[in-house]
Amino acid sequence: MHLLHLALPILAWLIAIAWLFKLLEAARGLAKVPNLLADEYDLSPVNTLAVTVIVPACNEADSVAACLESLVAQDYPNLRIVVVDDRSTDQTGAIVDELACAHVKRLEALHVKILPPNWLGKTHAMAVAAGHAIATSKPEYLLFTDADIVFRCDAIRRSLAQAVATNADHFVLLPTAVAKSWGEATILAYLQVMSLWAVRPWRVSDPKATRDAIGVGAFNLIRTSAYLQLGGFEATPMEILEDLSLGRRVKRAGLRQQVASAPGLVRFHWASGISGLLNGMTKNLFAVFRFHSGPLLAAAVAIAVFCVAPVAFLALAAARFPALAALGSVVGLYVLSSRWSQISPLYAGLFPIGAALVAYSMLRSMLVTVRDGGVTWRGTFYPLAELRDYADRLP
């Protein structure tokens, strides 16, 4: 017991130092990430380069029309959109066909009826659309997005201008997640703060910072030549986290990667309520750990130690000051991230709840996937053995 009373304050100080370091690093680094809403970025590329937007859509009848209409309304002239109806069982196919007929010059609809073996639906749909676009219109850039994303009319023009100005092979615009309830805001704000531990956006452009690679499903703009150099999505047919994987592949290949923020320029509503977010994360979180339980359990313990323990340490006099220092640093990170997330920093008060919900979701993702023997997404079942075998062969 005596050793425990000695060890806990030391642990509290170590946690406080880690959070304080992250706050100071983020305060200095995030200021270096361009905000494309600034007047200086209200530009067009020097040359009007061709861009094709790829939109995979599986059972997205509720959102695909808003996405496509926002893309058709872009003020960048040399733009084509290819939407892929990926075996939808709702009205998605009819909606995209109707919009394609109304906007023949900008929008084209493809339909995938059968999923080949050893492919995930989304990666296959994007590979099909990219191959079609490259063969028919030969664009200089491809923009991969999702069917639930809404774009402001100048989003692509500003982003492409920045990509060209920085000579980026891969350009990521950080999207704005719309929170419609306190539960959604609690989880999203927590994830955005914790993402700063996974990737430092201000180091993404540094080729030496190999661990700082970024990819976002809402806005992955890549030079066509770079996409082909990487082997396209044909090189990662079974990758659930295809957006993150694309960013890592770009970085490993020594290609130039850039990132920018722009609150509200590109936005999406991930899921409705806490239950919707937890269900959405069930597919993804076990995949982050390549479907291995050990690393996931270690990460869940780390969340408990770094995110929940400081609150418990408030009850221990010897650990109270470092606990306050740690929690104060967390508040500072919420303030910093709120500048581009548009979620109130007051949600820092629910930080331990956000941590608990995400840790629960991690464990749920593992248990449900193991119990079911795989992942079911958009009506298709993918066996765990195949997903794990594929993940183990990745570099």
mmCIF file of N, CA and C in Angstrom, residues 272-393:
data_model
loop_
_atom_site.group_PDB
_atom_site.id
_atom_site.type_symbol
_atom_site.label_atom_id
_atom_site.label_comp_id
_atom_site.label_asym_id
_atom_site.label_seq_id
_atom_site.Cartn_x
_atom_site.Cartn_y
_atom_site.Cartn_z
ATOM 1 N N SER A 272 -26.236 9.475 -36.398
ATOM 2 C CA SER A 272 -27.184 10.108 -35.485
ATOM 3 C C SER A 272 -27.059 9.553 -34.075
ATOM 4 N N GLY A 273 -26.728 10.435 -33.133
ATOM 5 C CA GLY A 273 -26.702 10.059 -31.731
ATOM 6 C C GLY A 273 -25.520 9.194 -31.342
ATOM 7 N N ILE A 274 -25.436 8.925 -30.041
ATOM 8 C CA ILE A 274 -24.349 8.087 -29.527
ATOM 9 C C ILE A 274 -24.411 6.693 -30.131
ATOM 10 N N SER A 275 -25.599 6.124 -30.197
ATOM 11 C CA SER A 275 -25.718 4.756 -30.712
ATOM 12 C C SER A 275 -25.285 4.684 -32.175
ATOM 13 N N GLY A 276 -25.631 5.702 -32.964
ATOM 14 C CA GLY A 276 -25.219 5.705 -34.360
ATOM 15 C C GLY A 276 -23.711 5.758 -34.517
ATOM 16 N N LEU A 277 -23.060 6.600 -33.706
ATOM 17 C CA LEU A 277 -21.601 6.691 -33.773
ATOM 18 C C LEU A 277 -20.948 5.392 -33.316
ATOM 19 N N LEU A 278 -21.468 4.794 -32.242
ATOM 20 C CA LEU A 278 -20.890 3.540 -31.755
ATOM 21 C C LEU A 278 -21.040 2.445 -32.801
ATOM 22 N N ASN A 279 -22.184 2.387 -33.470
ATOM 23 C CA ASN A 279 -22.370 1.385 -34.520
ATOM 24 C C ASN A 279 -21.410 1.625 -35.685
ATOM 25 N N GLY A 280 -21.206 2.901 -36.037
ATOM 26 C CA GLY A 280 -20.283 3.208 -37.121
ATOM 27 C C GLY A 280 -18.856 2.823 -36.794
ATOM 28 N N MET A 281 -18.472 3.026 -35.538
ATOM 29 C CA MET A 281 -17.097 2.703 -35.136
ATOM 30 C C MET A 281 -16.880 1.204 -34.985
ATOM 31 N N THR A 282 -17.954 0.430 -34.879
ATOM 32 C CA THR A 282 -17.806 -1.026 -34.754
ATOM 33 C C THR A 282 -17.066 -1.603 -35.951
ATOM 34 N N LYS A 283 -17.338 -1.064 -37.133
ATOM 35 C CA LYS A 283 -16.650 -1.548 -38.344
ATOM 36 C C LYS A 283 -15.177 -1.161 -38.354
ATOM 37 N N ASN A 284 -14.869 0.039 -37.877
ATOM 38 C CA ASN A 284 -13.543 0.603 -38.115
ATOM 39 C C ASN A 284 -12.497 0.307 -37.050
ATOM 40 N N LEU A 285 -12.879 0.312 -35.782
ATOM 41 C CA LEU A 285 -11.868 0.374 -34.735
ATOM 42 C C LEU A 285 -11.008 -0.884 -34.629
ATOM 43 N N PHE A 286 -11.595 -2.060 -34.779
ATOM 44 C CA PHE A 286 -10.777 -3.280 -34.744
ATOM 45 C C PHE A 286 -9.832 -3.298 -35.939
ATOM 46 N N ALA A 287 -10.275 -2.724 -37.061
ATOM 47 C CA ALA A 287 -9.425 -2.670 -38.255
ATOM 48 C C ALA A 287 -8.199 -1.807 -38.030
ATOM 49 N N VAL A 288 -8.314 -0.767 -37.182
ATOM 50 C CA VAL A 288 -7.164 0.089 -36.886
ATOM 51 C C VAL A 288 -6.011 -0.741 -36.338
ATOM 52 N N PHE A 289 -6.343 -1.792 -35.589
ATOM 53 C CA PHE A 289 -5.330 -2.644 -34.958
ATOM 54 C C PHE A 289 -5.112 -3.924 -35.745
ATOM 55 N N ARG A 290 -5.481 -3.880 -37.018
ATOM 56 C CA ARG A 290 -5.287 -4.994 -37.952
ATOM 57 C C ARG A 290 -5.910 -6.285 -37.428
ATOM 58 N N PHE A 291 -7.024 -6.125 -36.729
ATOM 59 C CA PHE A 291 -7.830 -7.234 -36.250
ATOM 60 C C PHE A 291 -7.077 -8.137 -35.268
ATOM 61 N N HIS A 292 -6.203 -7.532 -34.465
ATOM 62 C CA HIS A 292 -5.495 -8.254 -33.412
ATOM 63 C C HIS A 292 -5.906 -7.685 -32.053
ATOM 64 N N SER A 293 -6.261 -8.579 -31.134
ATOM 65 C CA SER A 293 -6.827 -8.166 -29.845
ATOM 66 C C SER A 293 -5.808 -7.510 -28.934
ATOM 67 N N GLY A 294 -4.571 -7.994 -28.939
ATOM 68 C CA GLY A 294 -3.566 -7.479 -28.014
ATOM 69 C C GLY A 294 -3.351 -5.980 -28.129
ATOM 70 N N PRO A 295 -3.038 -5.466 -29.311
ATOM 71 C CA PRO A 295 -2.841 -4.016 -29.440
ATOM 72 C C PRO A 295 -4.091 -3.213 -29.090
ATOM 73 N N LEU A 296 -5.269 -3.739 -29.433
ATOM 74 C CA LEU A 296 -6.496 -3.011 -29.100
ATOM 75 C C LEU A 296 -6.680 -2.927 -27.585
ATOM 76 N N LEU A 297 -6.460 -4.041 -26.883
ATOM 77 C CA LEU A 297 -6.606 -4.035 -25.430
ATOM 78 C C LEU A 297 -5.593 -3.091 -24.786
ATOM 79 N N ALA A 298 -4.368 -3.064 -25.321
ATOM 80 C CA ALA A 298 -3.356 -2.146 -24.801
ATOM 81 C C ALA A 298 -3.790 -0.697 -24.994
ATOM 82 N N ALA A 299 -4.388 -0.412 -26.140
ATOM 83 C CA ALA A 299 -4.861 0.949 -26.390
ATOM 84 C C ALA A 299 -6.008 1.314 -25.455
ATOM 85 N N ALA A 300 -6.893 0.368 -25.170
ATOM 86 C CA ALA A 300 -7.992 0.628 -24.244
ATOM 87 C C ALA A 300 -7.469 0.924 -22.841
ATOM 88 N N VAL A 301 -6.443 0.204 -22.425
ATOM 89 C CA VAL A 301 -5.815 0.471 -21.118
ATOM 90 C C VAL A 301 -5.165 1.855 -21.120
ATOM 91 N N ALA A 302 -4.510 2.204 -22.223
ATOM 92 C CA ALA A 302 -3.872 3.521 -22.316
ATOM 93 C C ALA A 302 -4.900 4.644 -22.206
ATOM 94 N N ILE A 303 -6.074 4.454 -22.806
ATOM 95 C CA ILE A 303 -7.139 5.458 -22.683
ATOM 96 C C ILE A 303 -7.558 5.604 -21.228
ATOM 97 N N ALA A 304 -7.702 4.472 -20.530
ATOM 98 C CA ALA A 304 -8.077 4.519 -19.118
ATOM 99 C C ALA A 304 -7.036 5.270 -18.301
ATOM 100 N N VAL A 305 -5.766 5.015 -18.573
ATOM 101 C CA VAL A 305 -4.680 5.623 -17.798
ATOM 102 C C VAL A 305 -4.568 7.116 -18.092
ATOM 103 N N PHE A 306 -4.569 7.479 -19.373
ATOM 104 C CA PHE A 306 -4.290 8.864 -19.740
ATOM 105 C C PHE A 306 -5.525 9.765 -19.720
ATOM 106 N N CYS A 307 -6.708 9.175 -19.857
ATOM 107 C CA CYS A 307 -7.903 10.003 -19.997
ATOM 108 C C CYS A 307 -8.857 9.931 -18.812
ATOM 109 N N VAL A 308 -8.867 8.825 -18.120
ATOM 110 C CA VAL A 308 -9.786 8.662 -16.995
ATOM 111 C C VAL A 308 -9.068 8.803 -15.663
ATOM 112 N N ALA A 309 -7.843 8.286 -15.575
ATOM 113 C CA ALA A 309 -7.102 8.320 -14.310
ATOM 114 C C ALA A 309 -6.915 9.739 -13.754
ATOM 115 N N PRO A 310 -6.639 10.767 -14.588
ATOM 116 C CA PRO A 310 -6.473 12.108 -14.009
ATOM 117 C C PRO A 310 -7.679 12.576 -13.207
ATOM 118 N N VAL A 311 -8.872 12.174 -13.631
ATOM 119 C CA VAL A 311 -10.073 12.539 -12.865
ATOM 120 C C VAL A 311 -10.069 11.831 -11.516
ATOM 121 N N ALA A 312 -9.692 10.549 -11.517
ATOM 122 C CA ALA A 312 -9.630 9.801 -10.263
ATOM 123 C C ALA A 312 -8.556 10.356 -9.339
ATOM 124 N N PHE A 313 -7.463 10.848 -9.909
ATOM 125 C CA PHE A 313 -6.358 11.375 -9.094
ATOM 126 C C PHE A 313 -6.746 12.639 -8.331
ATOM 127 N N LEU A 314 -7.833 13.290 -8.745
ATOM 128 C CA LEU A 314 -8.268 14.477 -8.017
ATOM 129 C C LEU A 314 -8.620 14.150 -6.567
ATOM 130 N N ALA A 315 -8.972 12.894 -6.322
ATOM 131 C CA ALA A 315 -9.333 12.479 -4.961
ATOM 132 C C ALA A 315 -8.117 12.176 -4.094
ATOM 133 N N LEU A 316 -6.931 12.162 -4.700
ATOM 134 C CA LEU A 316 -5.705 11.833 -3.978
ATOM 135 C C LEU A 316 -4.886 13.112 -3.799
ATOM 136 N N ALA A 317 -4.700 13.532 -2.585
ATOM 137 C CA ALA A 317 -4.062 14.828 -2.318
ATOM 138 C C ALA A 317 -2.696 14.938 -2.981
ATOM 139 N N ALA A 318 -1.901 13.890 -2.904
ATOM 140 C CA ALA A 318 -0.538 13.932 -3.434
ATOM 141 C C ALA A 318 -0.504 13.990 -4.957
ATOM 142 N N ALA A 319 -1.612 13.615 -5.593
ATOM 143 C CA ALA A 319 -1.647 13.593 -7.061
ATOM 144 C C ALA A 319 -2.563 14.668 -7.623
ATOM 145 N N ARG A 320 -3.142 15.497 -6.745
ATOM 146 C CA ARG A 320 -4.153 16.440 -7.199
ATOM 147 C C ARG A 320 -3.579 17.513 -8.124
ATOM 148 N N PHE A 321 -2.428 18.050 -7.799
ATOM 149 C CA PHE A 321 -1.868 19.121 -8.626
ATOM 150 C C PHE A 321 -1.510 18.621 -10.029
ATOM 151 N N PRO A 322 -0.780 17.496 -10.171
ATOM 152 C CA PRO A 322 -0.521 17.014 -11.543
ATOM 153 C C PRO A 322 -1.801 16.622 -12.273
ATOM 154 N N ALA A 323 -2.809 16.148 -11.524
ATOM 155 C CA ALA A 323 -4.079 15.814 -12.173
ATOM 156 C C ALA A 323 -4.723 17.068 -12.744
ATOM 157 N N LEU A 324 -4.693 18.162 -11.987
ATOM 158 C CA LEU A 324 -5.240 19.426 -12.475
ATOM 159 C C LEU A 324 -4.448 19.938 -13.674
ATOM 160 N N ALA A 325 -3.121 19.747 -13.628
ATOM 161 C CA ALA A 325 -2.286 20.176 -14.750
ATOM 162 C C ALA A 325 -2.630 19.382 -16.012
ATOM 163 N N ALA A 326 -2.845 18.076 -15.842
ATOM 164 C CA ALA A 326 -3.205 17.242 -16.993
ATOM 165 C C ALA A 326 -4.554 17.660 -17.563
ATOM 166 N N LEU A 327 -5.545 17.835 -16.703
ATOM 167 C CA LEU A 327 -6.875 18.206 -17.165
ATOM 168 C C LEU A 327 -6.899 19.614 -17.756
ATOM 169 N N GLY A 328 -6.078 20.517 -17.201
ATOM 170 C CA GLY A 328 -5.966 21.852 -17.782
ATOM 171 C C GLY A 328 -5.381 21.804 -19.179
ATOM 172 N N SER A 329 -4.414 20.912 -19.391
ATOM 173 C CA SER A 329 -3.831 20.747 -20.728
ATOM 174 C C SER A 329 -4.860 20.189 -21.704
ATOM 175 N N VAL A 330 -5.687 19.266 -21.213
ATOM 176 C CA VAL A 330 -6.754 18.709 -22.047
ATOM 177 C C VAL A 330 -7.714 19.818 -22.475
ATOM 178 N N VAL A 331 -8.080 20.685 -21.539
ATOM 179 C CA VAL A 331 -8.959 21.808 -21.873
ATOM 180 C C VAL A 331 -8.316 22.679 -22.954
ATOM 181 N N GLY A 332 -7.014 22.921 -22.819
ATOM 182 C CA GLY A 332 -6.311 23.706 -23.827
ATOM 183 C C GLY A 332 -6.379 23.068 -25.201
ATOM 184 N N LEU A 333 -6.275 21.743 -25.266
ATOM 185 C CA LEU A 333 -6.358 21.043 -26.548
ATOM 186 C C LEU A 333 -7.768 21.119 -27.130
ATOM 187 N N TYR A 334 -8.781 21.062 -26.275
ATOM 188 C CA TYR A 334 -10.150 21.224 -26.751
ATOM 189 C C TYR A 334 -10.344 22.623 -27.350
ATOM 190 N N VAL A 335 -9.748 23.633 -26.707
ATOM 191 C CA VAL A 335 -9.853 24.996 -27.223
ATOM 192 C C VAL A 335 -9.187 25.092 -28.597
ATOM 193 N N LEU A 336 -7.992 24.511 -28.727
ATOM 194 C CA LEU A 336 -7.287 24.548 -30.003
ATOM 195 C C LEU A 336 -8.064 23.827 -31.099
ATOM 196 N N SER A 337 -8.549 22.627 -30.801
ATOM 197 C CA SER A 337 -9.242 21.845 -31.831
ATOM 198 C C SER A 337 -10.581 22.455 -32.195
ATOM 199 N N SER A 338 -11.197 23.197 -31.268
ATOM 200 C CA SER A 338 -12.500 23.800 -31.560
ATOM 201 C C SER A 338 -12.416 24.848 -32.660
ATOM 202 N N ARG A 339 -11.226 25.380 -32.893
ATOM 203 C CA ARG A 339 -11.066 26.414 -33.914
ATOM 204 C C ARG A 339 -11.308 25.869 -35.317
ATOM 205 N N TRP A 340 -11.065 24.566 -35.510
ATOM 206 C CA TRP A 340 -11.336 23.997 -36.823
ATOM 207 C C TRP A 340 -12.430 22.938 -36.791
ATOM 208 N N SER A 341 -12.800 22.434 -35.598
ATOM 209 C CA SER A 341 -13.880 21.455 -35.527
ATOM 210 C C SER A 341 -15.251 22.099 -35.395
ATOM 211 N N GLN A 342 -15.283 23.352 -34.905
ATOM 212 C CA GLN A 342 -16.527 24.081 -34.656
ATOM 213 C C GLN A 342 -17.395 23.420 -33.583
ATOM 214 N N ILE A 343 -16.771 22.606 -32.730
ATOM 215 C CA ILE A 343 -17.450 22.034 -31.572
ATOM 216 C C ILE A 343 -16.975 22.784 -30.337
ATOM 217 N N SER A 344 -17.879 23.212 -29.499
ATOM 218 C CA SER A 344 -17.539 24.046 -28.346
ATOM 219 C C SER A 344 -16.492 23.385 -27.452
ATOM 220 N N PRO A 345 -15.503 24.164 -27.011
ATOM 221 C CA PRO A 345 -14.508 23.620 -26.079
ATOM 222 C C PRO A 345 -15.097 23.258 -24.719
ATOM 223 N N LEU A 346 -16.326 23.674 -24.462
ATOM 224 C CA LEU A 346 -16.975 23.307 -23.203
ATOM 225 C C LEU A 346 -17.160 21.800 -23.079
ATOM 226 N N TYR A 347 -17.102 21.100 -24.205
ATOM 227 C CA TYR A 347 -17.212 19.638 -24.156
ATOM 228 C C TYR A 347 -15.988 18.993 -23.511
ATOM 229 N N ALA A 348 -14.977 19.793 -23.210
ATOM 230 C CA ALA A 348 -13.856 19.276 -22.423
ATOM 231 C C ALA A 348 -14.347 18.764 -21.072
ATOM 232 N N GLY A 349 -15.451 19.329 -20.579
ATOM 233 C CA GLY A 349 -16.004 18.857 -19.315
ATOM 234 C C GLY A 349 -16.519 17.439 -19.386
ATOM 235 N N LEU A 350 -16.772 16.947 -20.598
ATOM 236 C CA LEU A 350 -17.238 15.571 -20.795
ATOM 237 C C LEU A 350 -16.124 14.678 -21.338
ATOM 238 N N PHE A 351 -14.901 15.149 -21.226
ATOM 239 C CA PHE A 351 -13.737 14.407 -21.731
ATOM 240 C C PHE A 351 -13.686 12.972 -21.221
ATOM 241 N N PRO A 352 -13.814 12.708 -19.904
ATOM 242 C CA PRO A 352 -13.746 11.309 -19.453
ATOM 243 C C PRO A 352 -14.902 10.463 -19.976
ATOM 244 N N ILE A 353 -16.073 11.089 -20.206
ATOM 245 C CA ILE A 353 -17.194 10.339 -20.776
ATOM 246 C C ILE A 353 -16.895 9.967 -22.226
ATOM 247 N N GLY A 354 -16.339 10.918 -22.974
ATOM 248 C CA GLY A 354 -15.934 10.615 -24.343
ATOM 249 C C GLY A 354 -14.920 9.490 -24.384
ATOM 250 N N ALA A 355 -13.960 9.526 -23.453
ATOM 251 C CA ALA A 355 -12.942 8.475 -23.389
ATOM 252 C C ALA A 355 -13.578 7.120 -23.107
ATOM 253 N N ALA A 356 -14.493 7.088 -22.150
ATOM 254 C CA ALA A 356 -15.146 5.830 -21.795
ATOM 255 C C ALA A 356 -15.954 5.275 -22.965
ATOM 256 N N LEU A 357 -16.657 6.157 -23.688
ATOM 257 C CA LEU A 357 -17.461 5.708 -24.826
ATOM 258 C C LEU A 357 -16.589 5.157 -25.946
ATOM 259 N N VAL A 358 -15.468 5.804 -26.213
ATOM 260 C CA VAL A 358 -14.581 5.322 -27.273
ATOM 261 C C VAL A 358 -13.918 4.004 -26.861
ATOM 262 N N ALA A 359 -13.490 3.901 -25.608
ATOM 263 C CA ALA A 359 -12.903 2.644 -25.136
ATOM 264 C C ALA A 359 -13.930 1.515 -25.230
ATOM 265 N N TYR A 360 -15.164 1.806 -24.839
ATOM 266 C CA TYR A 360 -16.236 0.811 -24.959
ATOM 267 C C TYR A 360 -16.428 0.408 -26.418
ATOM 268 N N SER A 361 -16.401 1.398 -27.312
ATOM 269 C CA SER A 361 -16.597 1.111 -28.733
ATOM 270 C C SER A 361 -15.470 0.248 -29.288
ATOM 271 N N MET A 362 -14.249 0.481 -28.824
ATOM 272 C CA MET A 362 -13.121 -0.352 -29.243
ATOM 273 C C MET A 362 -13.348 -1.805 -28.837
ATOM 274 N N LEU A 363 -13.707 -2.002 -27.572
ATOM 275 C CA LEU A 363 -13.935 -3.361 -27.077
ATOM 276 C C LEU A 363 -15.122 -4.001 -27.800
ATOM 277 N N ARG A 364 -16.160 -3.207 -28.029
ATOM 278 C CA ARG A 364 -17.333 -3.717 -28.742
ATOM 279 C C ARG A 364 -16.973 -4.121 -30.165
ATOM 280 N N SER A 365 -16.170 -3.298 -30.834
ATOM 281 C CA SER A 365 -15.742 -3.611 -32.190
ATOM 282 C C SER A 365 -15.017 -4.956 -32.232
ATOM 283 N N MET A 366 -14.126 -5.174 -31.283
ATOM 284 C CA MET A 366 -13.380 -6.431 -31.227
ATOM 285 C C MET A 366 -14.317 -7.608 -30.945
ATOM 286 N N LEU A 367 -15.153 -7.483 -29.923
ATOM 287 C CA LEU A 367 -15.997 -8.596 -29.509
ATOM 288 C C LEU A 367 -17.038 -8.951 -30.570
ATOM 289 N N VAL A 368 -17.659 -7.929 -31.169
ATOM 290 C CA VAL A 368 -18.675 -8.196 -32.193
ATOM 291 C C VAL A 368 -18.041 -8.838 -33.422
ATOM 292 N N THR A 369 -16.868 -8.345 -33.825
ATOM 293 C CA THR A 369 -16.212 -8.899 -35.007
ATOM 294 C C THR A 369 -15.788 -10.345 -34.773
ATOM 295 N N VAL A 370 -15.243 -10.625 -33.590
ATOM 296 C CA VAL A 370 -14.827 -11.999 -33.266
ATOM 297 C C VAL A 370 -16.052 -12.907 -33.150
ATOM 298 N N ARG A 371 -17.102 -12.414 -32.484
ATOM 299 C CA ARG A 371 -18.321 -13.209 -32.327
ATOM 300 C C ARG A 371 -18.946 -13.566 -33.670
ATOM 301 N N ASP A 372 -19.017 -12.575 -34.565
ATOM 302 C CA ASP A 372 -19.652 -12.791 -35.863
ATOM 303 C C ASP A 372 -18.729 -13.454 -36.868
ATOM 304 N N GLY A 373 -17.458 -13.508 -36.540
ATOM 305 C CA GLY A 373 -16.507 -14.095 -37.480
ATOM 306 C C GLY A 373 -16.199 -13.208 -38.653
ATOM 307 N N GLY A 374 -16.477 -11.902 -38.513
ATOM 308 C CA GLY A 374 -16.195 -10.968 -39.599
ATOM 309 C C GLY A 374 -16.963 -9.678 -39.428
ATOM 310 N N VAL A 375 -16.944 -8.866 -40.466
ATOM 311 C CA VAL A 375 -17.563 -7.550 -40.455
ATOM 312 C C VAL A 375 -18.681 -7.509 -41.496
ATOM 313 N N THR A 376 -19.839 -7.019 -41.075
ATOM 314 C CA THR A 376 -20.932 -6.784 -42.016
ATOM 315 C C THR A 376 -21.078 -5.284 -42.213
ATOM 316 N N TRP A 377 -20.983 -4.860 -43.474
ATOM 317 C CA TRP A 377 -21.083 -3.433 -43.756
ATOM 318 C C TRP A 377 -21.834 -3.228 -45.058
ATOM 319 N N ARG A 378 -22.845 -2.380 -45.001
ATOM 320 C CA ARG A 378 -23.675 -2.080 -46.170
ATOM 321 C C ARG A 378 -24.238 -3.358 -46.793
ATOM 322 N N GLY A 379 -24.593 -4.315 -45.925
ATOM 323 C CA GLY A 379 -25.246 -5.525 -46.390
ATOM 324 C C GLY A 379 -24.327 -6.621 -46.881
ATOM 325 N N THR A 380 -23.013 -6.398 -46.839
ATOM 326 C CA THR A 380 -22.050 -7.405 -47.299
ATOM 327 C C THR A 380 -21.229 -7.899 -46.114
ATOM 328 N N PHE A 381 -21.029 -9.222 -46.026
ATOM 329 C CA PHE A 381 -20.248 -9.817 -44.950
ATOM 330 C C PHE A 381 -18.833 -10.108 -45.433
ATOM 331 N N TYR A 382 -17.850 -9.672 -44.622
ATOM 332 C CA TYR A 382 -16.442 -9.896 -44.940
ATOM 333 C C TYR A 382 -15.829 -10.743 -43.827
ATOM 334 N N PRO A 383 -15.379 -11.975 -44.113
ATOM 335 C CA PRO A 383 -14.883 -12.888 -43.072
ATOM 336 C C PRO A 383 -13.643 -12.335 -42.367
ATOM 337 N N LEU A 384 -13.595 -12.538 -41.051
ATOM 338 C CA LEU A 384 -12.470 -12.056 -40.249
ATOM 339 C C LEU A 384 -11.159 -12.678 -40.693
ATOM 340 N N ALA A 385 -11.172 -13.962 -41.013
ATOM 341 C CA ALA A 385 -9.926 -14.634 -41.414
ATOM 342 C C ALA A 385 -9.320 -13.961 -42.642
ATOM 343 N N GLU A 386 -10.159 -13.597 -43.601
ATOM 344 C CA GLU A 386 -9.647 -12.938 -44.809
ATOM 345 C C GLU A 386 -9.147 -11.533 -44.501
ATOM 346 N N LEU A 387 -9.895 -10.792 -43.677
ATOM 347 C CA LEU A 387 -9.486 -9.428 -43.333
ATOM 348 C C LEU A 387 -8.174 -9.432 -42.560
ATOM 349 N N ARG A 388 -8.040 -10.365 -41.602
ATOM 350 C CA ARG A 388 -6.816 -10.425 -40.794
ATOM 351 C C ARG A 388 -5.632 -10.879 -41.636
ATOM 352 N N ASP A 389 -5.873 -11.869 -42.486
ATOM 353 C CA ASP A 389 -4.777 -12.347 -43.353
ATOM 354 C C ASP A 389 -4.296 -11.247 -44.277
ATOM 355 N N TYR A 390 -5.247 -10.465 -44.818
ATOM 356 C CA TYR A 390 -4.863 -9.353 -45.682
ATOM 357 C C TYR A 390 -4.090 -8.300 -44.893
ATOM 358 N N ALA A 391 -4.576 -7.948 -43.693
ATOM 359 C CA ALA A 391 -3.923 -6.931 -42.881
ATOM 360 C C ALA A 391 -2.507 -7.343 -42.477
ATOM 361 N N ASP A 392 -2.312 -8.635 -42.203
ATOM 362 C CA ASP A 392 -0.992 -9.112 -41.796
ATOM 363 C C ASP A 392 0.026 -9.055 -42.927
ATOM 364 N N ARG A 393 -0.448 -8.999 -44.150
ATOM 365 C CA ARG A 393 0.472 -8.934 -45.293
ATOM 366 C C ARG A 393 0.821 -7.505 -45.681
#
